[in-house]
């Protein structure tokens, strides 16, 4: 249990640093939107698109920040209470849950690759750049999956 406690402390530091970076993104996008940082704007598009993009960046950063703060608070409370720590340990190390998530991620990756290729082919009829980008990212995902499959097959 002490190893898990140390793991949670390191995870808390990582989450806290990530929260700081996400808060900075949100603040910078708001400052750019109100005109304090006029140089921080997307290169392409009109002012409506630039404003929409900054709003997306701010909202996405804030949403992820909220989720990370929830996890940080959960970890801090678990570190203070041994019952909560044991419950969190059991939740994170349940073999059935691990197998379900592993299988779900594998199916999601396969589905994303198929849909990525189909959407890349369709998008190519409307914009060559978008079509090639989608196909390139799908190919990158396939090679990343292949790399990890080879890595874990040699590791074990």
PDB file of C-alpha atoms in Angstrom:
ATOM      1  CA  UNK A   1       0.000   0.000   0.000  1.00  0.00           C
ATOM      2  CA  UNK A   2       2.970   2.306   0.561  1.00  0.00           C
ATOM      3  CA  UNK A   3       4.000   1.871  -3.079  1.00  0.00           C
ATOM      4  CA  UNK A   4       0.510   2.903  -4.144  1.00  0.00           C
ATOM      5  CA  UNK A   5       0.658   5.886  -1.790  1.00  0.00           C
ATOM      6  CA  UNK A   6       3.943   7.017  -3.379  1.00  0.00           C
ATOM      7  CA  UNK A   7       2.474   6.494  -6.853  1.00  0.00           C
ATOM      8  CA  UNK A   8      -0.464   8.725  -5.937  1.00  0.00           C
ATOM      9  CA  UNK A   9       1.876  11.453  -4.659  1.00  0.00           C
ATOM     10  CA  UNK A  10       3.780  11.471  -7.955  1.00  0.00           C
ATOM     11  CA  UNK A  11       0.482  11.414  -9.862  1.00  0.00           C
ATOM     12  CA  UNK A  12      -0.729  14.384  -7.810  1.00  0.00           C
ATOM     13  CA  UNK A  13       2.379  16.383  -8.752  1.00  0.00           C
ATOM     14  CA  UNK A  14       1.855  15.556 -12.419  1.00  0.00           C
ATOM     15  CA  UNK A  15      -1.818  16.501 -12.245  1.00  0.00           C
ATOM     16  CA  UNK A  16      -1.023  19.766 -10.436  1.00  0.00           C
ATOM     17  CA  UNK A  17       1.540  20.735 -13.099  1.00  0.00           C
ATOM     18  CA  UNK A  18      -0.939  19.823 -15.857  1.00  0.00           C
ATOM     19  CA  UNK A  19      -3.636  21.907 -14.154  1.00  0.00           C
ATOM     20  CA  UNK A  20      -1.288  24.893 -14.068  1.00  0.00           C
ATOM     21  CA  UNK A  21      -0.553  24.539 -17.805  1.00  0.00           C
ATOM     22  CA  UNK A  22      -4.264  24.160 -18.675  1.00  0.00           C
ATOM     23  CA  UNK A  23      -5.155  27.197 -16.556  1.00  0.00           C
ATOM     24  CA  UNK A  24      -2.467  29.153 -18.402  1.00  0.00           C
ATOM     25  CA  UNK A  25      -3.994  28.146 -21.767  1.00  0.00           C
ATOM     26  CA  UNK A  26      -7.432  29.268 -20.595  1.00  0.00           C
ATOM     27  CA  UNK A  27      -6.143  32.582 -19.287  1.00  0.00           C
ATOM     28  CA  UNK A  28      -4.088  33.261 -22.409  1.00  0.00           C
ATOM     29  CA  UNK A  29      -7.042  32.561 -24.699  1.00  0.00           C
ATOM     30  CA  UNK A  30      -9.288  34.874 -22.668  1.00  0.00           C
ATOM     31  CA  UNK A  31      -6.612  37.586 -22.711  1.00  0.00           C
ATOM     32  CA  UNK A  32      -6.294  37.211 -26.481  1.00  0.00           C
ATOM     33  CA  UNK A  33     -10.055  37.401 -26.913  1.00  0.00           C
ATOM     34  CA  UNK A  34     -10.423  40.643 -24.964  1.00  0.00           C
ATOM     35  CA  UNK A  35      -7.491  42.208 -26.811  1.00  0.00           C
ATOM     36  CA  UNK A  36      -4.767  42.171 -24.160  1.00  0.00           C
ATOM     37  CA  UNK A  37      -2.653  39.781 -26.269  1.00  0.00           C
ATOM     38  CA  UNK A  38      -3.507  40.719 -29.868  1.00  0.00           C
ATOM     39  CA  UNK A  39      -0.596  38.712 -31.298  1.00  0.00           C
ATOM     40  CA  UNK A  40      -2.066  35.426 -30.020  1.00  0.00           C
ATOM     41  CA  UNK A  41      -4.510  34.599 -32.798  1.00  0.00           C
ATOM     42  CA  UNK A  42      -4.947  31.869 -35.393  1.00  0.00           C
ATOM     43  CA  UNK A  43      -3.265  32.588 -38.712  1.00  0.00           C
ATOM     44  CA  UNK A  44      -6.155  31.598 -40.963  1.00  0.00           C
ATOM     45  CA  UNK A  45      -9.765  32.634 -40.972  1.00  0.00           C
ATOM     46  CA  UNK A  46     -11.692  35.780 -40.275  1.00  0.00           C
ATOM     47  CA  UNK A  47     -12.229  37.363 -36.852  1.00  0.00           C
ATOM     48  CA  UNK A  48     -15.289  35.183 -36.237  1.00  0.00           C
ATOM     49  CA  UNK A  49     -13.259  31.987 -36.724  1.00  0.00           C
ATOM     50  CA  UNK A  50     -10.417  33.308 -34.557  1.00  0.00           C
ATOM     51  CA  UNK A  51     -12.834  34.158 -31.769  1.00  0.00           C
ATOM     52  CA  UNK A  52     -14.502  30.773 -32.075  1.00  0.00           C
ATOM     53  CA  UNK A  53     -11.135  28.998 -31.916  1.00  0.00           C
ATOM     54  CA  UNK A  54     -10.045  30.909 -28.816  1.00  0.00           C
ATOM     55  CA  UNK A  55     -13.383  30.046 -27.206  1.00  0.00           C
ATOM     56  CA  UNK A  56     -12.870  26.380 -28.029  1.00  0.00           C
ATOM     57  CA  UNK A  57      -9.340  26.422 -26.575  1.00  0.00           C
ATOM     58  CA  UNK A  58     -10.548  28.146 -23.417  1.00  0.00           C
ATOM     59  CA  UNK A  59     -13.548  25.839 -22.981  1.00  0.00           C
ATOM     60  CA  UNK A  60     -11.653  22.635 -23.688  1.00  0.00           C
ATOM     61  CA  UNK A  61      -8.805  23.658 -21.379  1.00  0.00           C
ATOM     62  CA  UNK A  62     -11.230  24.568 -18.620  1.00  0.00           C
ATOM     63  CA  UNK A  63     -13.233  21.345 -19.033  1.00  0.00           C
ATOM     64  CA  UNK A  64     -10.137  19.152 -18.830  1.00  0.00           C
ATOM     65  CA  UNK A  65      -8.885  21.263 -15.917  1.00  0.00           C
ATOM     66  CA  UNK A  66     -12.125  20.593 -14.021  1.00  0.00           C
ATOM     67  CA  UNK A  67     -11.814  16.829 -14.569  1.00  0.00           C
ATOM     68  CA  UNK A  68      -8.189  16.863 -13.444  1.00  0.00           C
ATOM     69  CA  UNK A  69      -9.041  18.860 -10.320  1.00  0.00           C
ATOM     70  CA  UNK A  70     -11.710  16.269  -9.515  1.00  0.00           C
ATOM     71  CA  UNK A  71      -9.083  13.503  -9.770  1.00  0.00           C
ATOM     72  CA  UNK A  72      -6.595  15.509  -7.716  1.00  0.00           C
ATOM     73  CA  UNK A  73      -9.131  16.054  -4.933  1.00  0.00           C
ATOM     74  CA  UNK A  74     -10.047  12.355  -5.008  1.00  0.00           C
ATOM     75  CA  UNK A  75      -6.374  11.393  -4.648  1.00  0.00           C
ATOM     76  CA  UNK A  76      -5.746  13.883  -1.837  1.00  0.00           C
ATOM     77  CA  UNK A  77      -8.758  12.617   0.098  1.00  0.00           C
ATOM     78  CA  UNK A  78      -7.606   9.020  -0.432  1.00  0.00           C
ATOM     79  CA  UNK A  79      -4.130   9.843   0.894  1.00  0.00           C
ATOM     80  CA  UNK A  80      -5.665  11.211   4.094  1.00  0.00           C
ATOM     81  CA  UNK A  81      -8.032   8.282   4.739  1.00  0.00           C
ATOM     82  CA  UNK A  82      -6.810   4.664   4.679  1.00  0.00           C
ATOM     83  CA  UNK A  83     -10.288   3.302   3.864  1.00  0.00           C
ATOM     84  CA  UNK A  84     -10.589   5.545   0.800  1.00  0.00           C
ATOM     85  CA  UNK A  85      -7.020   4.673  -0.186  1.00  0.00           C
ATOM     86  CA  UNK A  86      -7.785   0.954  -0.050  1.00  0.00           C
ATOM     87  CA  UNK A  87     -11.017   1.449  -2.013  1.00  0.00           C
ATOM     88  CA  UNK A  88      -9.137   3.429  -4.699  1.00  0.00           C
ATOM     89  CA  UNK A  89      -6.408   0.764  -4.829  1.00  0.00           C
ATOM     90  CA  UNK A  90      -8.973  -1.985  -5.360  1.00  0.00           C
ATOM     91  CA  UNK A  91     -10.760   0.098  -8.024  1.00  0.00           C
ATOM     92  CA  UNK A  92      -7.539   0.700  -9.974  1.00  0.00           C
ATOM     93  CA  UNK A  93      -6.259  -2.873  -9.700  1.00  0.00           C
ATOM     94  CA  UNK A  94      -9.427  -4.884 -10.375  1.00  0.00           C
ATOM     95  CA  UNK A  95      -8.487  -7.417 -13.068  1.00  0.00           C
ATOM     96  CA  UNK A  96     -11.956  -7.510 -14.605  1.00  0.00           C
ATOM     97  CA  UNK A  97     -12.031  -3.727 -15.024  1.00  0.00           C
ATOM     98  CA  UNK A  98      -8.538  -3.728 -16.523  1.00  0.00           C
ATOM     99  CA  UNK A  99      -9.532  -6.398 -19.052  1.00  0.00           C
ATOM    100  CA  UNK A 100     -12.723  -4.550 -20.010  1.00  0.00           C
ATOM    101  CA  UNK A 101     -10.835  -1.285 -20.626  1.00  0.00           C
ATOM    102  CA  UNK A 102      -8.082  -3.059 -22.543  1.00  0.00           C
ATOM    103  CA  UNK A 103     -10.589  -4.766 -24.846  1.00  0.00           C
ATOM    104  CA  UNK A 104     -12.577  -1.542 -25.287  1.00  0.00           C
ATOM    105  CA  UNK A 105      -9.461   0.424 -26.263  1.00  0.00           C
ATOM    106  CA  UNK A 106      -8.439  -2.241 -28.758  1.00  0.00           C
ATOM    107  CA  UNK A 107     -11.868  -2.171 -30.425  1.00  0.00           C
ATOM    108  CA  UNK A 108     -11.910   1.631 -30.374  1.00  0.00           C
ATOM    109  CA  UNK A 109      -8.524   1.735 -32.107  1.00  0.00           C
ATOM    110  CA  UNK A 110      -9.647  -0.702 -34.798  1.00  0.00           C
ATOM    111  CA  UNK A 111     -12.888   1.222 -35.350  1.00  0.00           C
ATOM    112  CA  UNK A 112     -11.057   4.545 -35.495  1.00  0.00           C
ATOM    113  CA  UNK A 113      -8.630   3.233 -38.103  1.00  0.00           C
ATOM    114  CA  UNK A 114     -11.429   1.969 -40.346  1.00  0.00           C
ATOM    115  CA  UNK A 115     -13.483   5.151 -39.962  1.00  0.00           C
ATOM    116  CA  UNK A 116     -10.343   7.250 -40.408  1.00  0.00           C
ATOM    117  CA  UNK A 117      -9.546   5.670 -43.745  1.00  0.00           C
ATOM    118  CA  UNK A 118     -13.142   5.964 -44.952  1.00  0.00           C
ATOM    119  CA  UNK A 119     -13.439   9.592 -43.823  1.00  0.00           C
ATOM    120  CA  UNK A 120     -10.050  10.403 -45.365  1.00  0.00           C
ATOM    121  CA  UNK A 121     -11.160   9.009 -48.688  1.00  0.00           C
ATOM    122  CA  UNK A 122     -14.435  10.924 -48.571  1.00  0.00           C
ATOM    123  CA  UNK A 123     -12.780  14.156 -47.408  1.00  0.00           C
ATOM    124  CA  UNK A 124     -10.296  13.897 -50.285  1.00  0.00           C
ATOM    125  CA  UNK A 125     -13.127  14.693 -52.708  1.00  0.00           C
ATOM    126  CA  UNK A 126     -13.696  18.035 -50.968  1.00  0.00           C
ATOM    127  CA  UNK A 127     -10.191  19.008 -49.831  1.00  0.00           C
ATOM    128  CA  UNK A 128      -6.998  17.189 -50.723  1.00  0.00           C
ATOM    129  CA  UNK A 129      -5.169  18.634 -47.708  1.00  0.00           C
ATOM    130  CA  UNK A 130      -7.827  17.448 -45.259  1.00  0.00           C
ATOM    131  CA  UNK A 131      -8.037  13.996 -46.886  1.00  0.00           C
ATOM    132  CA  UNK A 132      -4.278  13.469 -46.802  1.00  0.00           C
ATOM    133  CA  UNK A 133      -4.096  14.748 -43.216  1.00  0.00           C
ATOM    134  CA  UNK A 134      -6.763  12.306 -42.022  1.00  0.00           C
ATOM    135  CA  UNK A 135      -5.111   9.387 -43.831  1.00  0.00           C
ATOM    136  CA  UNK A 136      -1.679  10.393 -42.484  1.00  0.00           C
ATOM    137  CA  UNK A 137      -2.969  10.546 -38.901  1.00  0.00           C
ATOM    138  CA  UNK A 138      -4.744   7.199 -39.300  1.00  0.00           C
ATOM    139  CA  UNK A 139      -1.503   5.696 -40.631  1.00  0.00           C
ATOM    140  CA  UNK A 140       0.412   7.202 -37.703  1.00  0.00           C
ATOM    141  CA  UNK A 141      -2.072   5.649 -35.296  1.00  0.00           C
ATOM    142  CA  UNK A 142      -1.689   2.251 -36.984  1.00  0.00           C
ATOM    143  CA  UNK A 143       2.110   2.406 -36.749  1.00  0.00           C
ATOM    144  CA  UNK A 144       1.908   3.522 -33.123  1.00  0.00           C
ATOM    145  CA  UNK A 145      -0.299   0.525 -32.336  1.00  0.00           C
ATOM    146  CA  UNK A 146       2.105  -1.763 -34.193  1.00  0.00           C
ATOM    147  CA  UNK A 147       5.064  -0.318 -32.281  1.00  0.00           C
ATOM    148  CA  UNK A 148       3.424  -0.926 -28.908  1.00  0.00           C
ATOM    149  CA  UNK A 149       2.308  -4.424 -29.926  1.00  0.00           C
ATOM    150  CA  UNK A 150       5.893  -5.299 -30.867  1.00  0.00           C
ATOM    151  CA  UNK A 151       7.268  -3.619 -27.744  1.00  0.00           C
ATOM    152  CA  UNK A 152       4.981  -5.526 -25.388  1.00  0.00           C
ATOM    153  CA  UNK A 153       5.476  -8.822 -27.227  1.00  0.00           C
ATOM    154  CA  UNK A 154       9.263  -8.527 -26.791  1.00  0.00           C
ATOM    155  CA  UNK A 155       8.967  -7.197 -23.229  1.00  0.00           C
ATOM    156  CA  UNK A 156       7.031 -10.222 -21.982  1.00  0.00           C
TER     157      UNK A 156
END
